[in-house]
Amino acid sequence: MKLWLKYLIGIGVGLVLALILPPSSVQSQATLDFIVDLVIRVGRYTLVPVLFFSVAVSAFKLRDEKQLYRTAGWTLGVIVASSLGLMIIGLISALIIKLPRIPITTEKISEVVPFTWRTLVTKIFPHSGFEALIDGVYLFPCFVFAFLAGAGSASDLNASKSAVGLFDSLSKVFYIVMSFFTEILAIGMIAVMFRWTLEFIATMKTGVFNSLILMLFVLLLLVAFVIYPLILRFFCHELHPFKVLYAGVCPFITAFFSGDTNLALALHLRHGKESLGIKRRVNAFAFPLFSIFGRGGAALVQTISFVLILRSYSSLGIPVTDVFWIGGISFLLSFALAGIPCGGPFIAVTAMCLIYGRNFESGYLLLKNAAPVICAFAAGIDALTAIFGSYIVAVKTKTVHHQELRKYI
């Protein structure tokens, strides 16, 4: 049975259970939250080991074959271009389509943990390199440590022969273990879908966010079925661009309903290698970077959300200077979500309200009840960006062996 079909069955079962057996008490809701948290932990369990050894081997091969700069350039270029493009799409959509205003809440502003770039930067280089292997949420320190180990090995092939062989062997072993966990995760999607359905129903019952959710849904379809396939068709001369979308079904499902970009990374790595035929050296390099920094979906959602907040407080038009500020800060904050794989867009909107000031500091509270749903759309678009973006990098670096659809996992 295809992997994506297993996941569809899982979310189907979760949807039915949520409709016929909703939690009837606080205790049952707490139990559900515990199960979902456990599922996410299981899904992330092998990420750091696979990431470390695979990135190390990837960095060694890319440097040894003198493809490192080209691959890194294409990867970073596509990440920046996708984030900028999606932010612009969100900004234009929010300015053209005036969504219904959200009733102003009387809830007082709650204590917000201050966000600082300094924390993200200092975590990249902890006091000990081995500390980079401890954090399973912020994956970039692990990526940097592994990259340095692999690239350094390429400096002296004779001295590093044994180490590279060990890295390569362990990479393959942990990949097999990771594959096993992705099979188990299909069962866990029952609980993930169960909770997401409850959150979605609760959000829709308010009747306040229906237009916002509809807009995000339309933009999701536009990105998935029009914009990204057209980019592949004309930029990469891909005659069958929808095969990439087909390969991204499983990662998209996981990211959308869990709202967690890290959780989808294991599935990205599997589908990139086994479905799309991307060589391991690029597969292990591009997908983690897209998962960490390719958060254009978050930029799109943040932009629309903040414009909606401003219009909910005031019927006056938004000045041109504020339009550029919204777009710029949304674009920049999308990269700051590297250490926040789940719920990042709402945190970014909170930061935007605090930075903007002018009595809008508590504006983020208007979207508090809809946060899980709008973050789901952001994570879903980010998952699509990762699969399409990594495929573009593979095509441009000529590191892809095209597979037949029947061989897709």
Short mmCIF file of C-alpha atoms in Angstrom, two decimals, residues 32-336:
data_model
loop_
_atom_site.label_atom_id
_atom_site.label_comp_id
_atom_site.label_asym_id
_atom_site.label_seq_id
_atom_site.Cartn_x
_atom_site.Cartn_y
_atom_site.Cartn_z
CA LEU A 32 -5.95 13.52 23.60
CA ASP A 33 -3.34 16.28 23.92
CA PHE A 34 -0.97 13.81 25.56
CA ILE A 35 -1.41 11.29 22.75
CA VAL A 36 -0.83 13.93 20.06
CA ASP A 37 2.28 15.17 21.84
CA LEU A 38 3.54 11.59 22.00
CA VAL A 39 2.86 11.10 18.28
CA ILE A 40 4.86 14.23 17.43
CA ARG A 41 7.73 13.06 19.62
CA VAL A 42 7.74 9.68 17.86
CA GLY A 43 7.70 11.39 14.47
CA ARG A 44 10.68 13.55 15.38
CA TYR A 45 12.55 10.79 17.21
CA THR A 46 15.07 9.89 14.48
CA LEU A 47 15.43 13.32 12.88
CA VAL A 48 18.63 14.45 14.60
CA PRO A 49 20.59 11.19 14.03
CA VAL A 50 19.53 11.02 10.37
CA LEU A 51 20.19 14.73 9.88
CA PHE A 52 23.67 14.64 11.40
CA PHE A 53 25.07 11.64 9.54
CA SER A 54 23.28 12.36 6.25
CA VAL A 55 24.33 16.02 6.14
CA ALA A 56 27.91 15.06 6.99
CA VAL A 57 28.03 12.61 4.07
CA SER A 58 26.29 15.13 1.82
CA ALA A 59 28.76 17.92 2.66
CA PHE A 60 31.70 15.57 2.07
CA LYS A 61 30.45 14.46 -1.35
CA LEU A 62 29.41 17.94 -2.48
CA ARG A 63 32.78 19.43 -1.56
CA ASP A 64 34.75 16.50 -2.92
CA GLU A 65 32.90 16.73 -6.25
CA LYS A 66 33.09 20.55 -6.26
CA GLN A 67 29.30 20.95 -6.28
CA LEU A 68 28.98 22.57 -2.85
CA TYR A 69 28.75 26.23 -3.87
CA ARG A 70 26.42 25.55 -6.75
CA THR A 71 24.06 23.47 -4.62
CA ALA A 72 24.15 25.92 -1.72
CA GLY A 73 23.56 28.85 -4.06
CA TRP A 74 20.52 27.30 -5.70
CA THR A 75 19.09 26.17 -2.36
CA LEU A 76 19.42 29.54 -0.65
CA GLY A 77 18.27 31.36 -3.78
CA VAL A 78 15.08 29.32 -4.09
CA ILE A 79 14.37 29.69 -0.36
CA VAL A 80 14.66 33.49 -0.50
CA ALA A 81 12.73 33.75 -3.78
CA SER A 82 9.87 31.53 -2.55
CA SER A 83 9.55 33.41 0.75
CA LEU A 84 9.56 36.77 -1.03
CA GLY A 85 7.09 35.60 -3.67
CA LEU A 86 4.64 34.11 -1.18
CA MET A 87 4.82 37.23 0.99
CA ILE A 88 3.95 39.38 -2.04
CA ILE A 89 1.04 37.08 -2.93
CA GLY A 90 -0.28 37.38 0.62
CA LEU A 91 0.15 41.15 0.68
CA ILE A 92 -1.59 41.73 -2.65
CA SER A 93 -4.43 39.37 -1.69
CA ALA A 94 -4.97 41.08 1.66
CA LEU A 95 -4.98 44.58 0.13
CA ILE A 96 -7.31 43.74 -2.77
CA ILE A 97 -9.79 41.58 -0.86
CA LYS A 98 -11.18 43.29 2.22
CA LEU A 99 -12.05 40.58 4.70
CA PRO A 100 -14.83 41.18 7.25
CA ARG A 101 -13.58 42.89 10.38
CA ILE A 102 -13.01 40.80 13.49
CA PRO A 103 -14.87 42.07 16.60
CA ILE A 104 -12.47 43.79 18.98
CA THR A 105 -11.81 41.68 22.04
CA THR A 106 -11.80 43.00 25.60
CA GLU A 107 -9.22 40.42 26.63
CA LYS A 108 -6.15 41.99 28.18
CA ILE A 109 -2.74 41.51 26.66
CA SER A 110 -0.98 38.52 28.14
CA GLU A 111 2.67 38.22 29.01
CA VAL A 112 4.66 37.54 25.84
CA VAL A 113 8.07 35.91 25.82
CA PRO A 114 10.32 38.42 24.02
CA PHE A 115 11.73 37.24 20.72
CA THR A 116 15.38 37.97 20.02
CA TRP A 117 17.57 37.19 17.05
CA ARG A 118 20.46 36.86 19.48
CA THR A 119 19.02 33.60 20.83
CA LEU A 120 18.81 32.05 17.38
CA VAL A 121 22.37 33.05 16.52
CA THR A 122 23.97 31.95 19.78
CA LYS A 123 22.27 28.56 19.61
CA ILE A 124 24.04 27.85 16.32
CA PHE A 125 27.34 27.75 18.17
CA PRO A 126 26.74 26.43 21.70
CA HIS A 127 29.56 26.05 24.21
CA SER A 128 30.14 22.51 22.96
CA GLY A 129 29.52 21.22 19.45
CA PHE A 130 27.88 18.12 20.87
CA GLU A 131 25.17 20.30 22.42
CA ALA A 132 23.95 20.88 18.85
CA LEU A 133 22.81 17.25 18.80
CA ILE A 134 20.57 17.68 21.85
CA ASP A 135 17.96 20.11 20.53
CA GLY A 136 15.36 18.31 18.42
CA VAL A 137 13.36 21.48 17.72
CA TYR A 138 15.90 23.95 16.31
CA LEU A 139 17.66 21.76 13.76
CA PHE A 140 20.05 24.30 12.24
CA PRO A 141 22.80 23.89 14.91
CA CYS A 142 22.84 20.15 14.16
CA PHE A 143 22.98 20.92 10.43
CA VAL A 144 25.95 23.28 10.88
CA PHE A 145 27.86 20.82 13.08
CA ALA A 146 27.28 17.98 10.61
CA PHE A 147 28.15 20.18 7.64
CA LEU A 148 31.48 21.20 9.20
CA ALA A 149 32.29 17.58 10.01
CA GLY A 150 31.56 16.46 6.45
CA ALA A 151 33.18 19.38 4.66
CA GLY A 152 36.24 19.08 6.91
CA SER A 153 36.57 15.42 6.01
CA ALA A 154 36.96 16.35 2.35
CA SER A 155 40.16 18.28 3.17
CA ASP A 156 42.14 15.09 3.82
CA LEU A 157 40.68 12.05 2.09
CA ASN A 158 43.17 9.57 3.50
CA ALA A 159 42.77 10.63 7.12
CA SER A 160 38.98 10.86 6.91
CA LYS A 161 38.35 7.65 4.97
CA SER A 162 37.29 5.65 8.04
CA ALA A 163 35.20 8.49 9.48
CA VAL A 164 33.34 9.06 6.20
CA GLY A 165 32.70 5.33 5.89
CA LEU A 166 31.26 5.31 9.41
CA PHE A 167 29.09 8.36 8.69
CA ASP A 168 27.81 6.77 5.50
CA SER A 169 26.98 3.48 7.19
CA LEU A 170 25.21 5.12 10.13
CA SER A 171 23.33 7.42 7.77
CA LYS A 172 21.90 4.40 5.97
CA VAL A 173 21.09 2.60 9.23
CA PHE A 174 19.24 5.55 10.74
CA TYR A 175 17.45 6.15 7.45
CA ILE A 176 16.05 2.63 7.69
CA VAL A 177 14.97 3.29 11.29
CA MET A 178 13.42 6.61 10.23
CA SER A 179 11.49 4.84 7.47
CA PHE A 180 10.03 2.49 10.07
CA PHE A 181 8.91 5.43 12.21
CA THR A 182 7.24 7.12 9.24
CA GLU A 183 5.16 3.97 8.77
CA ILE A 184 4.10 4.11 12.43
CA LEU A 185 3.26 7.80 12.13
CA ALA A 186 0.41 6.91 9.75
CA ILE A 187 -1.39 5.40 12.75
CA GLY A 188 -0.56 8.43 14.87
CA MET A 189 -2.24 10.68 12.32
CA ILE A 190 -5.56 9.40 13.69
CA ALA A 191 -4.97 11.33 16.92
CA VAL A 192 -3.49 14.33 15.10
CA MET A 193 -6.53 14.58 12.82
CA PHE A 194 -8.88 14.00 15.75
CA ARG A 195 -7.58 17.09 17.57
CA TRP A 196 -7.29 19.23 14.42
CA THR A 197 -10.92 18.52 13.51
CA LEU A 198 -12.07 19.64 16.95
CA GLU A 199 -10.04 22.85 16.66
CA PHE A 200 -11.35 23.49 13.16
CA ILE A 201 -15.00 22.97 14.18
CA ALA A 202 -14.58 25.27 17.18
CA THR A 203 -13.05 27.96 14.97
CA MET A 204 -15.76 27.72 12.31
CA LYS A 205 -18.58 27.81 14.88
CA THR A 206 -17.60 31.33 15.87
CA GLY A 207 -18.39 32.49 12.32
CA VAL A 208 -15.74 35.19 12.65
CA PHE A 209 -12.87 33.61 10.75
CA ASN A 210 -14.74 31.90 7.90
CA SER A 211 -13.69 34.45 5.27
CA LEU A 212 -10.05 34.35 6.38
CA ILE A 213 -9.98 30.56 6.21
CA LEU A 214 -11.65 30.60 2.79
CA MET A 215 -9.04 33.03 1.48
CA LEU A 216 -6.18 30.90 2.80
CA PHE A 217 -7.77 27.80 1.28
CA VAL A 218 -8.04 29.44 -2.15
CA LEU A 219 -4.44 30.67 -1.97
CA LEU A 220 -3.30 27.19 -0.97
CA LEU A 221 -4.97 25.71 -4.05
CA LEU A 222 -3.52 28.48 -6.21
CA VAL A 223 0.02 27.82 -4.99
CA ALA A 224 -0.26 24.03 -5.16
CA PHE A 225 -2.03 23.59 -8.50
CA VAL A 226 -1.10 26.69 -10.50
CA ILE A 227 1.93 28.69 -9.34
CA TYR A 228 4.38 25.93 -8.38
CA PRO A 229 3.53 23.62 -11.33
CA LEU A 230 3.92 26.55 -13.74
CA ILE A 231 7.31 27.40 -12.25
CA LEU A 232 8.45 23.82 -12.79
CA ARG A 233 7.04 23.78 -16.30
CA PHE A 234 8.76 26.94 -17.54
CA PHE A 235 11.77 27.27 -15.22
CA CYS A 236 12.82 23.60 -15.19
CA HIS A 237 11.14 22.52 -18.46
CA GLU A 238 9.36 19.78 -16.53
CA LEU A 239 6.70 18.18 -18.72
CA HIS A 240 4.91 16.52 -15.79
CA PRO A 241 5.08 19.00 -12.87
CA PHE A 242 2.18 17.42 -11.02
CA LYS A 243 4.28 14.35 -10.27
CA VAL A 244 6.13 16.51 -7.73
CA LEU A 245 2.81 17.48 -6.17
CA TYR A 246 1.90 13.79 -6.03
CA ALA A 247 5.17 13.05 -4.23
CA GLY A 248 4.38 15.83 -1.76
CA VAL A 249 0.94 14.55 -0.74
CA CYS A 250 2.18 12.70 2.34
CA PRO A 251 4.46 15.49 3.69
CA PHE A 252 1.70 18.02 3.02
CA ILE A 253 -0.89 16.00 4.94
CA THR A 254 1.46 15.64 7.89
CA ALA A 255 2.52 19.28 7.98
CA PHE A 256 -0.98 20.67 7.47
CA PHE A 257 -2.81 18.73 10.15
CA SER A 258 0.02 18.76 12.70
CA GLY A 259 1.12 22.32 11.95
CA ASP A 260 4.69 21.05 12.46
CA THR A 261 7.30 21.53 9.72
CA ASN A 262 9.86 19.30 11.49
CA LEU A 263 7.41 16.40 11.59
CA ALA A 264 7.15 16.47 7.80
CA LEU A 265 10.93 16.48 7.27
CA ALA A 266 11.34 12.72 7.60
CA LEU A 267 8.66 12.20 4.94
CA HIS A 268 10.30 14.81 2.72
CA LEU A 269 13.59 12.93 2.90
CA ARG A 270 11.91 9.64 2.00
CA HIS A 271 9.85 10.98 -0.88
CA GLY A 272 12.72 13.06 -2.21
CA LYS A 273 14.94 10.01 -2.46
CA GLU A 274 12.52 7.15 -3.14
CA SER A 275 9.82 8.92 -5.17
CA LEU A 276 11.48 11.81 -6.98
CA GLY A 277 14.87 10.12 -7.29
CA ILE A 278 16.90 13.02 -5.89
CA LYS A 279 20.46 11.96 -5.10
CA ARG A 280 21.25 11.67 -1.41
CA ARG A 281 23.89 14.40 -1.45
CA VAL A 282 21.29 17.01 -2.50
CA ASN A 283 18.33 15.35 -0.80
CA ALA A 284 20.02 15.51 2.60
CA PHE A 285 21.25 19.06 2.00
CA ALA A 286 18.26 20.86 0.49
CA PHE A 287 15.29 19.43 2.39
CA PRO A 288 16.58 20.28 5.91
CA LEU A 289 17.35 23.85 4.85
CA PHE A 290 13.89 24.25 3.32
CA SER A 291 12.31 22.79 6.46
CA ILE A 292 14.27 25.19 8.69
CA PHE A 293 14.27 28.42 6.66
CA GLY A 294 11.81 27.96 3.77
CA ARG A 295 8.83 29.44 5.61
CA GLY A 296 7.20 31.42 2.82
CA GLY A 297 3.82 29.99 3.81
CA ALA A 298 4.28 31.59 7.21
CA ALA A 299 5.18 34.92 5.55
CA LEU A 300 1.97 34.74 3.49
CA VAL A 301 -0.21 33.99 6.51
CA GLN A 302 1.49 36.61 8.69
CA THR A 303 0.98 39.31 6.08
CA ILE A 304 -2.73 38.58 5.60
CA SER A 305 -3.30 38.25 9.34
CA PHE A 306 -1.65 41.55 10.21
CA VAL A 307 -3.52 43.48 7.50
CA LEU A 308 -6.76 41.98 8.82
CA ILE A 309 -5.87 43.09 12.36
CA LEU A 310 -5.20 46.66 11.22
CA ARG A 311 -8.49 46.84 9.33
CA SER A 312 -10.38 45.39 12.27
CA TYR A 313 -9.18 48.24 14.48
CA SER A 314 -9.56 51.03 11.93
CA SER A 315 -11.61 51.66 8.80
CA LEU A 316 -8.97 54.05 7.48
CA GLY A 317 -6.73 52.97 4.63
CA ILE A 318 -3.26 51.55 5.22
CA PRO A 319 -0.49 54.03 4.28
CA VAL A 320 2.00 52.99 1.61
CA THR A 321 4.84 53.13 4.12
CA ASP A 322 2.98 50.69 6.37
CA VAL A 323 2.36 48.38 3.41
CA PHE A 324 6.10 48.14 2.76
CA TRP A 325 6.74 47.73 6.48
CA ILE A 326 4.25 44.85 6.75
CA GLY A 327 5.77 43.07 3.76
CA GLY A 328 9.34 43.60 4.90
CA ILE A 329 8.85 42.55 8.52
CA SER A 330 6.78 39.50 7.51
CA PHE A 331 9.55 38.44 5.12
CA LEU A 332 12.27 38.86 7.75
CA LEU A 333 10.34 37.19 10.56
CA SER A 334 9.69 34.14 8.39
CA PHE A 335 13.40 33.31 8.66
CA ALA A 336 13.29 33.90 12.40
#
